[in-house]
Amino acid sequence: MKKLINTVEDVVKESLEGMAAAHADLIAVHYDPDFVVRADAPIAGKVGIISGGGSGHEPMHGGFVGKGMLDAACPGAIFTSPVPDQMLEATKAVNGGAGVLHIVKNYTGDVMNFELAAELAQAEGIEVAAVIVNDDVAVKDSTWTAGRRGVGTTVLMEKIVGAAAEGGANLAECTRIATKVNDHGRSMGMALTSCIVPANGKPTFDLGENEMEIGVGIHGEPGRTRMELKSAREIVEIMAEAILTDLPFASGDNVLAFVNGMGGTPLIELYIVYNELAKICAAKGITIARHLIGDYITSLEMAGASITLLKLDDELTRLWDAPVHTPALRWGA
Amino acid sequence: MKKLINTVEDVVKESLEGMAAAHADLIAVHYDPDFVVRADAPIAGKVGIISGGGSGHEPMHGGFVGKGMLDAACPGAIFTSPVPDQMLEATKAVNGGAGVLHIVKNYTGDVMNFELAAELAQAEGIEVAAVIVNDDVAVKDSTWTAGRRGVGTTVLMEKIVGAAAEGGANLAECTRIATKVNDHGRSMGMALTSCIVPANGKPTFDLGENEMEIGVGIHGEPGRTRMELKSAREIVEIMAEAILTDLPFASGDNVLAFVNGMGGTPLIELYIVYNELAKICAAKGITIARHLIGDYITSLEMAGASITLLKLDDELTRLWDAPVHTPALRWGA
């Protein structure tokens, strides 16, 4: 196992320390229980937006804490749900009196632990709502998931709902907008290689020299099919077809196209993927009105990519364009 | 070889097409000869800032074209110098009458081809100056290089000089500032794994399961030493020691600390590297006043990292903070 780490036990903690050292103007890190929180939290009268999940998907979620996006993020151990105490303390830390929204990716542990934290926070008088992200069209159920997994749409939801909260939307409005983002977003991923979870020390799954996994999950969960390596064009066609027919997206739609690297994929390849996706969308009369290209929801050093399409309307477009200033996503500020 | 590409021959061209499709608001791509150019070039009265080099280091340089950074970038084949015709045509395309500065990484082919392009442009009446970046402290000479290699400081120079030009600095001022950045910047890299150049189809170099290369070049050129894998703490100590003693940096200095991923390194590891670097700087009385953390000068999917320290003064700090809006680097705009 080749990694730039000190000990397996300290990976998450020391990475958080690095974030705290680098971004003290934007965030603070609370330890034990661990969470990343906006430096200016709590903000009186603003809905708090929280997410969290296993570590290993950086910059998600801690890198999205800041102005116009998340108020706090709760990192679990690598590929392991955070515990309820993390979400409870984060919820209390960002509570400005207007309630707190939990953005939860659909994995059984995450859902259960966020629910428990919400109950505990409500018992302390904090209004909490939750939205589940389940945008992965690859498989119906999966390892650790009943129903569809939550993947790339999470990033877009955190940006869009964060902008709504920053603009003064109340908890019901934030919940409505988050639900709309989930309803309008569809994703699918693929892997060329596995990643290595530090505590395991060996690849999560084995792929042959000429194989790839289509529909892979962000923890290396099995996808739809394992097949012989194909060209970028054929791979994007398979993923785009699955995504486009699922919503379904239709001619005349405006979309946000998100081409995401899994952590070990060079940017030069992500632009080739984007190029193929743009051609497919153009041929179907779908306009890519906004885009995001890069490593935003990763799986450690996995080589591969995912595609997310989000159907845009005026409200979602305006909120996407709103200023954001976090360690990993920044514009207009 | 596992890559998201169509054919080996089309990697650079199709990636440029993807960039053009995504970022038409910021850049245009000219083909044959290939270069990426600001959508609003030429800008009358502004010094044009150009860089270029082999592809495979994305987002450098094409991702840095835009407001407040480069006016054009010339991508060669992967790890291969661009040809003079690219730099000549790019120089003409960005010439707004105030001259053009070439930012050249110190590799023999790059230096020679940029020189030839400058002579050709001058023969057409365009004033051209050039600054060579040679910030890599690892080795004196290297494959394809007489003297030190140009690495991470290039990214910082492009941002800082781009801001100066955007603010109206003339060619002599831009050249002076670029030279200062090079004089104040020092870098060193390391690799856990090799990358695979598509046209070769196999790793550029072989590293054992428990080996790493300290001082590696951005094309996989040999570094100072190949040694047994160590902890992130020990690795950063080795690199920081080499960098700090070279300028030398001293107690009381303000620096920009740039922790760069080589392409295949997860962000969670880069923050561990940053954490170790921050501790070393603090112990030596050096203040990290600014930072940059992420994949900015890469080597395809190589796993590894580089560290660059740039000694800041008020002028460099102000220019670093100035607004920038490019595909890969954006703030204040």
mmCIF file of C-alpha atoms in Angstrom, chain A:
data_model
loop_
_atom_site.group_PDB
_atom_site.id
_atom_site.type_symbol
_atom_site.label_atom_id
_atom_site.label_comp_id
_atom_site.label_asym_id
_atom_site.label_seq_id
_atom_site.Cartn_x
_atom_site.Cartn_y
_atom_site.Cartn_z
ATOM 1 C CA MET A 1 0.000 0.000 0.000
ATOM 2 C CA LYS A 2 1.575 3.270 -1.154
ATOM 3 C CA LYS A 3 0.088 6.289 0.550
ATOM 4 C CA LEU A 4 1.288 9.624 1.869
ATOM 5 C CA ILE A 5 0.191 8.960 5.439
ATOM 6 C CA ASN A 6 1.722 8.520 8.864
ATOM 7 C CA THR A 7 -0.355 5.789 10.456
ATOM 8 C CA VAL A 8 -3.538 4.171 9.280
ATOM 9 C CA GLU A 9 -5.286 5.261 12.476
ATOM 10 C CA ASP A 10 -4.464 8.947 12.018
ATOM 11 C CA VAL A 11 -5.372 9.502 8.369
ATOM 12 C CA VAL A 12 -8.690 11.271 8.935
ATOM 13 C CA LYS A 13 -7.582 13.248 11.985
ATOM 14 C CA GLU A 14 -4.343 14.491 10.439
ATOM 15 C CA SER A 15 -6.050 15.411 7.192
ATOM 16 C CA LEU A 16 -8.582 17.442 9.202
ATOM 17 C CA GLU A 17 -5.689 19.110 11.003
ATOM 18 C CA GLY A 18 -4.237 20.043 7.625
ATOM 19 C CA MET A 19 -7.570 21.509 6.553
ATOM 20 C CA ALA A 20 -7.842 23.481 9.786
ATOM 21 C CA ALA A 21 -4.298 24.818 9.357
ATOM 22 C CA ALA A 22 -4.922 25.834 5.762
ATOM 23 C CA HIS A 23 -8.423 27.255 5.895
ATOM 24 C CA ALA A 24 -8.773 28.965 9.268
ATOM 25 C CA ASP A 25 -10.421 31.931 7.525
ATOM 26 C CA LEU A 26 -13.277 29.704 6.363
ATOM 27 C CA ILE A 27 -13.628 26.765 8.710
ATOM 28 C CA ALA A 28 -12.868 25.401 12.129
ATOM 29 C CA VAL A 29 -12.441 21.741 12.960
ATOM 30 C CA HIS A 30 -13.984 20.312 16.110
ATOM 31 C CA TYR A 31 -12.453 17.058 17.339
ATOM 32 C CA ASP A 32 -14.016 14.259 19.316
ATOM 33 C CA PRO A 33 -16.626 14.247 18.002
ATOM 34 C CA ASP A 34 -15.118 15.301 14.672
ATOM 35 C CA PHE A 35 -16.814 17.856 12.502
ATOM 36 C CA VAL A 36 -15.854 20.709 10.204
ATOM 37 C CA VAL A 37 -17.825 23.867 10.812
ATOM 38 C CA ARG A 38 -18.000 27.339 9.282
ATOM 39 C CA ALA A 39 -15.704 29.709 11.135
ATOM 40 C CA ASP A 40 -18.621 32.116 11.609
ATOM 41 C CA ALA A 41 -21.180 29.549 12.847
ATOM 42 C CA PRO A 42 -23.815 29.766 14.136
ATOM 43 C CA ILE A 43 -25.365 32.473 11.976
ATOM 44 C CA ALA A 44 -28.430 33.919 13.655
ATOM 45 C CA GLY A 45 -31.587 33.456 11.621
ATOM 46 C CA LYS A 46 -29.976 31.309 8.909
ATOM 47 C CA VAL A 47 -30.949 27.699 8.290
ATOM 48 C CA GLY A 48 -27.948 25.474 8.998
ATOM 49 C CA ILE A 49 -27.026 23.030 6.225
ATOM 50 C CA ILE A 50 -25.163 19.903 7.306
ATOM 51 C CA SER A 51 -23.904 16.851 5.534
ATOM 52 C CA GLY A 52 -21.524 14.051 6.338
ATOM 53 C CA GLY A 53 -20.531 10.516 5.576
ATOM 54 C CA GLY A 54 -17.493 8.317 5.462
ATOM 55 C CA SER A 55 -14.159 9.942 4.709
ATOM 56 C CA GLY A 56 -12.261 9.074 1.546
ATOM 57 C CA HIS A 57 -14.469 11.127 -0.768
ATOM 58 C CA GLU A 58 -12.604 14.412 -0.404
ATOM 59 C CA PRO A 59 -13.226 17.252 -1.001
ATOM 60 C CA MET A 60 -16.752 16.056 -0.133
ATOM 61 C CA HIS A 61 -17.980 17.042 2.432
ATOM 62 C CA GLY A 62 -15.511 19.055 4.538
ATOM 63 C CA GLY A 63 -14.184 20.923 1.519
ATOM 64 C CA PHE A 64 -17.682 22.284 0.911
ATOM 65 C CA VAL A 65 -18.045 24.011 4.263
ATOM 66 C CA GLY A 66 -18.087 27.776 3.952
ATOM 67 C CA LYS A 67 -20.055 30.739 2.716
ATOM 68 C CA GLY A 68 -22.895 29.742 0.420
ATOM 69 C CA MET A 69 -22.609 25.979 0.897
ATOM 70 C CA LEU A 70 -22.438 23.784 4.028
ATOM 71 C CA ASP A 71 -22.424 25.029 7.611
ATOM 72 C CA ALA A 72 -20.893 21.802 8.853
ATOM 73 C CA ALA A 73 -19.676 18.408 7.663
ATOM 74 C CA CYS A 74 -19.290 15.239 9.713
ATOM 75 C CA PRO A 75 -16.519 12.906 8.502
ATOM 76 C CA GLY A 76 -16.641 9.286 9.556
ATOM 77 C CA ALA A 77 -13.731 6.896 9.346
ATOM 78 C CA ILE A 78 -12.828 6.048 5.764
ATOM 79 C CA PHE A 79 -15.887 4.650 3.977
ATOM 80 C CA THR A 80 -17.678 4.404 7.345
ATOM 81 C CA SER A 81 -20.704 6.370 8.499
ATOM 82 C CA PRO A 82 -20.138 9.075 11.068
ATOM 83 C CA VAL A 83 -21.718 8.417 14.464
ATOM 84 C CA PRO A 84 -24.847 10.257 15.668
ATOM 85 C CA ASP A 85 -22.893 12.262 18.211
ATOM 86 C CA GLN A 86 -21.009 13.981 15.377
ATOM 87 C CA MET A 87 -24.183 15.083 13.628
ATOM 88 C CA LEU A 88 -25.802 16.061 16.927
ATOM 89 C CA GLU A 89 -22.927 18.297 17.984
ATOM 90 C CA ALA A 90 -22.618 19.755 14.477
ATOM 91 C CA THR A 91 -26.350 20.465 14.447
ATOM 92 C CA LYS A 92 -26.074 22.302 17.744
ATOM 93 C CA ALA A 93 -23.009 24.214 16.559
ATOM 94 C CA VAL A 94 -24.734 25.596 13.452
ATOM 95 C CA ASN A 95 -28.169 26.186 14.924
ATOM 96 C CA GLY A 96 -28.948 29.850 14.433
ATOM 97 C CA GLY A 97 -32.567 29.456 15.463
ATOM 98 C CA ALA A 98 -33.995 28.836 11.999
ATOM 99 C CA GLY A 99 -33.594 25.064 11.992
ATOM 100 C CA VAL A 100 -31.067 22.700 10.429
ATOM 101 C CA LEU A 101 -31.272 20.631 7.250
ATOM 102 C CA HIS A 102 -29.427 17.314 7.056
ATOM 103 C CA ILE A 103 -28.292 16.258 3.587
ATOM 104 C CA VAL A 104 -27.904 12.483 3.765
ATOM 105 C CA LYS A 105 -26.558 10.162 1.096
ATOM 106 C CA ASN A 106 -28.602 6.995 0.900
ATOM 107 C CA TYR A 107 -26.450 4.436 2.709
ATOM 108 C CA THR A 108 -28.043 2.463 5.495
ATOM 109 C CA GLY A 109 -25.606 3.544 8.199
ATOM 110 C CA ASP A 110 -25.704 7.216 7.222
ATOM 111 C CA VAL A 111 -29.488 7.287 7.117
ATOM 112 C CA MET A 112 -29.834 5.549 10.491
ATOM 113 C CA ASN A 113 -27.253 7.698 12.248
ATOM 114 C CA PHE A 114 -28.529 10.980 10.841
ATOM 115 C CA GLU A 115 -32.068 10.009 11.911
ATOM 116 C CA LEU A 116 -30.928 9.314 15.437
ATOM 117 C CA ALA A 117 -29.013 12.601 15.571
ATOM 118 C CA ALA A 118 -32.072 14.467 14.305
ATOM 119 C CA GLU A 119 -34.211 12.958 17.053
ATOM 120 C CA LEU A 120 -31.676 13.896 19.688
ATOM 121 C CA ALA A 121 -31.409 17.450 18.360
ATOM 122 C CA GLN A 122 -35.171 17.809 18.209
ATOM 123 C CA ALA A 123 -35.331 16.655 21.816
ATOM 124 C CA GLU A 124 -33.096 19.614 22.578
ATOM 125 C CA GLY A 125 -35.494 21.954 20.809
ATOM 126 C CA ILE A 126 -33.776 22.308 17.421
ATOM 127 C CA GLU A 127 -35.965 21.965 14.355
ATOM 128 C CA VAL A 128 -34.365 19.459 11.960
ATOM 129 C CA ALA A 129 -35.360 18.308 8.495
ATOM 130 C CA ALA A 130 -33.570 15.768 6.318
ATOM 131 C CA VAL A 131 -33.305 15.065 2.613
ATOM 132 C CA ILE A 132 -31.984 11.780 1.282
ATOM 133 C CA VAL A 133 -29.917 11.800 -1.903
ATOM 134 C CA ASN A 134 -30.469 8.698 -4.043
ATOM 135 C CA ASP A 135 -29.433 9.648 -7.552
ATOM 136 C CA ASP A 136 -27.343 6.678 -8.715
ATOM 137 C CA VAL A 137 -29.150 4.977 -11.593
ATOM 138 C CA ALA A 138 -26.690 2.060 -11.739
ATOM 139 C CA VAL A 139 -28.379 -0.437 -9.425
ATOM 140 C CA LYS A 140 -31.550 -0.662 -7.364
ATOM 141 C CA ASP A 141 -30.006 -1.986 -4.148
ATOM 142 C CA SER A 142 -26.355 -2.295 -3.308
ATOM 143 C CA THR A 143 -23.898 -3.137 -0.568
ATOM 144 C CA TRP A 144 -24.907 -0.990 2.450
ATOM 145 C CA THR A 145 -27.869 0.500 0.564
ATOM 146 C CA ALA A 146 -31.557 -0.220 0.244
ATOM 147 C CA GLY A 147 -32.699 1.595 -2.885
ATOM 148 C CA ARG A 148 -30.434 3.770 -4.946
ATOM 149 C CA ARG A 149 -27.123 5.099 -3.672
ATOM 150 C CA GLY A 150 -26.449 8.785 -3.141
ATOM 151 C CA VAL A 151 -23.575 10.025 -5.292
ATOM 152 C CA GLY A 152 -22.739 13.056 -7.475
ATOM 153 C CA THR A 153 -25.997 14.951 -7.058
ATOM 154 C CA THR A 154 -25.005 15.419 -3.414
ATOM 155 C CA VAL A 155 -22.340 17.951 -4.416
ATOM 156 C CA LEU A 156 -24.806 19.928 -6.510
ATOM 157 C CA MET A 157 -27.436 19.817 -3.767
ATOM 158 C CA GLU A 158 -25.008 21.114 -1.184
ATOM 159 C CA LYS A 159 -24.110 24.065 -3.419
ATOM 160 C CA ILE A 160 -27.666 24.900 -4.422
ATOM 161 C CA VAL A 161 -29.319 24.513 -1.029
ATOM 162 C CA GLY A 162 -26.377 26.280 0.590
ATOM 163 C CA ALA A 163 -27.066 29.259 -1.655
ATOM 164 C CA ALA A 164 -30.737 29.189 -0.768
ATOM 165 C CA ALA A 165 -29.976 29.189 2.955
ATOM 166 C CA GLU A 166 -27.404 31.942 2.521
ATOM 167 C CA GLY A 167 -30.074 33.970 0.755
ATOM 168 C CA GLY A 168 -32.483 33.622 3.661
ATOM 169 C CA ALA A 169 -34.703 30.718 2.630
ATOM 170 C CA ASN A 170 -36.444 29.082 5.594
ATOM 171 C CA LEU A 171 -36.211 25.400 6.496
ATOM 172 C CA ALA A 172 -39.278 24.400 4.474
ATOM 173 C CA GLU A 173 -37.943 26.211 1.413
ATOM 174 C CA CYS A 174 -34.495 24.654 1.787
ATOM 175 C CA THR A 175 -36.104 21.232 2.089
ATOM 176 C CA ARG A 176 -38.267 21.827 -0.973
ATOM 177 C CA ILE A 177 -35.264 22.933 -3.047
ATOM 178 C CA ALA A 178 -33.116 20.026 -1.863
ATOM 179 C CA THR A 179 -35.890 17.611 -2.774
ATOM 180 C CA LYS A 180 -36.160 19.190 -6.204
ATOM 181 C CA VAL A 181 -32.417 18.811 -6.772
ATOM 182 C CA ASN A 182 -32.632 15.135 -5.878
ATOM 183 C CA ASP A 183 -35.667 14.672 -8.128
ATOM 184 C CA HIS A 184 -33.880 16.384 -11.033
ATOM 185 C CA GLY A 185 -30.466 14.723 -10.656
ATOM 186 C CA ARG A 186 -29.195 11.395 -12.004
ATOM 187 C CA SER A 187 -25.701 9.896 -11.861
ATOM 188 C CA MET A 188 -23.632 6.897 -12.813
ATOM 189 C CA GLY A 189 -19.991 6.015 -12.247
ATOM 190 C CA MET A 190 -17.368 3.635 -13.576
ATOM 191 C CA ALA A 191 -14.017 2.393 -12.342
ATOM 192 C CA LEU A 192 -10.828 1.439 -14.128
ATOM 193 C CA THR A 193 -9.125 0.453 -10.873
ATOM 194 C CA SER A 194 -10.029 -0.168 -7.269
ATOM 195 C CA CYS A 195 -8.912 1.995 -4.393
ATOM 196 C CA ILE A 196 -7.195 0.719 -1.258
ATOM 197 C CA VAL A 197 -8.822 1.493 2.078
ATOM 198 C CA PRO A 198 -5.871 2.196 4.430
ATOM 199 C CA ALA A 199 -7.183 -0.078 7.191
ATOM 200 C CA ASN A 200 -7.502 -2.950 4.718
ATOM 201 C CA GLY A 201 -4.195 -2.465 2.943
ATOM 202 C CA LYS A 202 -5.376 -4.174 -0.233
ATOM 203 C CA PRO A 203 -7.684 -3.308 -3.130
ATOM 204 C CA THR A 204 -11.399 -3.348 -2.290
ATOM 205 C CA PHE A 205 -12.099 -5.334 -5.441
ATOM 206 C CA ASP A 206 -10.070 -6.914 -8.208
ATOM 207 C CA LEU A 207 -10.296 -5.868 -11.814
ATOM 208 C CA GLY A 208 -8.371 -7.583 -14.568
ATOM 209 C CA GLU A 209 -5.805 -5.689 -16.626
ATOM 210 C CA ASN A 210 -8.369 -5.218 -19.383
ATOM 211 C CA GLU A 211 -11.539 -4.900 -17.283
ATOM 212 C CA MET A 212 -13.642 -2.068 -15.924
ATOM 213 C CA GLU A 213 -16.669 -1.836 -13.635
ATOM 214 C CA ILE A 214 -19.657 0.066 -15.015
ATOM 215 C CA GLY A 215 -21.988 1.544 -12.412
ATOM 216 C CA VAL A 216 -19.480 1.236 -9.565
ATOM 217 C CA GLY A 217 -20.339 2.755 -6.193
ATOM 218 C CA ILE A 218 -18.189 5.345 -4.453
ATOM 219 C CA HIS A 219 -16.929 2.717 -2.005
ATOM 220 C CA GLY A 220 -16.157 0.259 -4.778
ATOM 221 C CA GLU A 221 -19.536 -1.453 -4.466
ATOM 222 C CA PRO A 222 -20.375 -3.579 -7.498
ATOM 223 C CA GLY A 223 -22.132 -1.844 -10.359
ATOM 224 C CA ARG A 224 -24.203 -3.096 -13.241
ATOM 225 C CA THR A 225 -21.629 -5.043 -15.087
ATOM 226 C CA ARG A 226 -17.968 -5.779 -15.388
ATOM 227 C CA MET A 227 -16.809 -5.614 -18.969
ATOM 228 C CA GLU A 228 -13.798 -5.372 -21.200
ATOM 229 C CA LEU A 229 -12.243 -1.915 -21.311
ATOM 230 C CA LYS A 230 -13.818 0.239 -24.018
ATOM 231 C CA SER A 231 -13.086 3.624 -25.534
ATOM 232 C CA ALA A 232 -14.057 6.791 -23.687
ATOM 233 C CA ARG A 233 -16.737 7.331 -26.327
ATOM 234 C CA GLU A 234 -18.353 3.934 -25.715
ATOM 235 C CA ILE A 235 -18.085 4.279 -21.940
ATOM 236 C CA VAL A 236 -19.741 7.704 -21.943
ATOM 237 C CA GLU A 237 -22.447 6.432 -24.288
ATOM 238 C CA ILE A 238 -23.287 3.633 -21.852
ATOM 239 C CA MET A 239 -23.395 5.954 -18.845
ATOM 240 C CA ALA A 240 -25.230 8.785 -20.613
ATOM 241 C CA GLU A 241 -27.854 6.402 -21.978
ATOM 242 C CA ALA A 242 -28.551 5.049 -18.499
ATOM 243 C CA ILE A 243 -28.813 8.540 -17.029
ATOM 244 C CA LEU A 244 -30.777 10.210 -19.821
ATOM 245 C CA THR A 245 -33.442 7.541 -20.084
ATOM 246 C CA ASP A 246 -33.955 7.359 -16.345
ATOM 247 C CA LEU A 247 -35.377 10.790 -15.517
ATOM 248 C CA PRO A 248 -35.975 10.943 -18.503
ATOM 249 C CA PHE A 249 -34.157 14.007 -19.853
ATOM 250 C CA ALA A 250 -35.676 15.368 -23.057
ATOM 251 C CA SER A 251 -34.904 17.637 -25.958
ATOM 252 C CA GLY A 252 -35.181 21.242 -24.862
ATOM 253 C CA ASP A 253 -33.908 20.563 -21.336
ATOM 254 C CA ASN A 254 -31.216 22.707 -19.788
ATOM 255 C CA VAL A 255 -28.841 20.691 -17.638
ATOM 256 C CA LEU A 256 -25.869 21.054 -15.383
ATOM 257 C CA ALA A 257 -23.322 18.450 -16.536
ATOM 258 C CA PHE A 258 -20.975 17.272 -13.799
ATOM 259 C CA VAL A 259 -18.013 15.132 -14.865
ATOM 260 C CA ASN A 260 -16.366 13.894 -11.711
ATOM 261 C CA GLY A 261 -13.029 12.193 -11.264
ATOM 262 C CA MET A 262 -12.825 9.372 -8.738
ATOM 263 C CA GLY A 263 -9.457 10.526 -7.392
ATOM 264 C CA GLY A 264 -6.877 8.825 -9.592
ATOM 265 C CA THR A 265 -8.015 10.028 -13.005
ATOM 266 C CA PRO A 266 -5.982 12.732 -14.765
ATOM 267 C CA LEU A 267 -7.845 15.893 -15.704
ATOM 268 C CA ILE A 268 -6.851 15.391 -19.355
ATOM 269 C CA GLU A 269 -9.112 12.307 -19.350
ATOM 270 C CA LEU A 270 -12.016 14.077 -17.633
ATOM 271 C CA TYR A 271 -12.096 16.625 -20.450
ATOM 272 C CA ILE A 272 -12.226 13.778 -22.980
ATOM 273 C CA VAL A 273 -15.209 12.402 -21.067
ATOM 274 C CA TYR A 274 -16.814 15.852 -21.016
ATOM 275 C CA ASN A 275 -16.225 16.188 -24.764
ATOM 276 C CA GLU A 276 -18.091 12.943 -25.443
ATOM 277 C CA LEU A 277 -20.905 13.893 -23.083
ATOM 278 C CA ALA A 278 -21.300 17.306 -24.722
ATOM 279 C CA LYS A 279 -21.662 15.665 -28.133
ATOM 280 C CA ILE A 280 -24.316 13.256 -26.863
ATOM 281 C CA CYS A 281 -26.299 16.037 -25.200
ATOM 282 C CA ALA A 282 -26.101 18.217 -28.318
ATOM 283 C CA ALA A 283 -27.354 15.374 -30.496
ATOM 284 C CA LYS A 284 -30.366 14.944 -28.204
ATOM 285 C CA GLY A 285 -31.219 18.651 -28.111
ATOM 286 C CA ILE A 286 -30.179 18.963 -24.470
ATOM 287 C CA THR A 287 -28.333 22.172 -23.590
ATOM 288 C CA ILE A 288 -25.483 22.025 -21.102
ATOM 289 C CA ALA A 289 -26.133 25.376 -19.452
ATOM 290 C CA ARG A 290 -23.721 24.851 -16.567
ATOM 291 C CA HIS A 291 -20.923 22.382 -15.853
ATOM 292 C CA LEU A 292 -18.572 21.162 -13.172
ATOM 293 C CA ILE A 293 -15.460 19.171 -14.098
ATOM 294 C CA GLY A 294 -12.968 17.791 -11.602
ATOM 295 C CA ASP A 295 -12.532 15.651 -8.500
ATOM 296 C CA TYR A 296 -15.370 16.525 -6.109
ATOM 297 C CA ILE A 297 -16.765 13.202 -4.846
ATOM 298 C CA THR A 298 -13.894 10.777 -4.908
ATOM 299 C CA SER A 299 -13.063 7.249 -3.826
ATOM 300 C CA LEU A 300 -9.518 7.718 -2.540
ATOM 301 C CA GLU A 301 -7.165 6.992 -5.470
ATOM 302 C CA MET A 302 -9.657 5.049 -7.602
ATOM 303 C CA ALA A 303 -9.234 5.629 -11.350
ATOM 304 C CA GLY A 304 -12.576 6.237 -12.983
ATOM 305 C CA ALA A 305 -15.227 8.860 -13.462
ATOM 306 C CA SER A 306 -18.858 9.558 -12.829
ATOM 307 C CA ILE A 307 -21.360 11.627 -14.722
ATOM 308 C CA THR A 308 -24.196 13.544 -13.114
ATOM 309 C CA LEU A 309 -26.857 15.424 -15.022
ATOM 310 C CA LEU A 310 -29.111 17.861 -13.184
ATOM 311 C CA LYS A 311 -32.124 19.262 -14.982
ATOM 312 C CA LEU A 312 -32.072 23.009 -14.400
ATOM 313 C CA ASP A 313 -34.848 25.517 -14.052
ATOM 314 C CA ASP A 314 -34.465 29.232 -13.353
ATOM 315 C CA GLU A 315 -34.429 28.741 -9.591
ATOM 316 C CA LEU A 316 -31.739 26.052 -9.595
ATOM 317 C CA THR A 317 -29.633 27.981 -12.116
ATOM 318 C CA ARG A 318 -29.774 31.158 -10.051
ATOM 319 C CA LEU A 319 -28.800 29.294 -6.888
ATOM 320 C CA TRP A 320 -25.970 27.457 -8.665
ATOM 321 C CA ASP A 321 -24.596 30.800 -9.883
ATOM 322 C CA ALA A 322 -24.753 32.429 -6.445
ATOM 323 C CA PRO A 323 -21.404 33.187 -4.766
ATOM 324 C CA VAL A 324 -19.674 30.371 -2.927
ATOM 325 C CA HIS A 325 -16.467 30.377 -0.923
ATOM 326 C CA THR A 326 -15.318 27.062 0.487
ATOM 327 C CA PRO A 327 -11.951 25.277 0.389
ATOM 328 C CA ALA A 328 -12.928 23.302 -2.717
ATOM 329 C CA LEU A 329 -15.524 25.364 -4.562
ATOM 330 C CA ARG A 330 -15.312 29.100 -5.012
ATOM 331 C CA TRP A 331 -16.724 31.747 -7.278
ATOM 332 C CA GLY A 332 -18.177 35.218 -7.077
ATOM 333 C CA ALA A 333 -16.433 35.760 -3.740
#
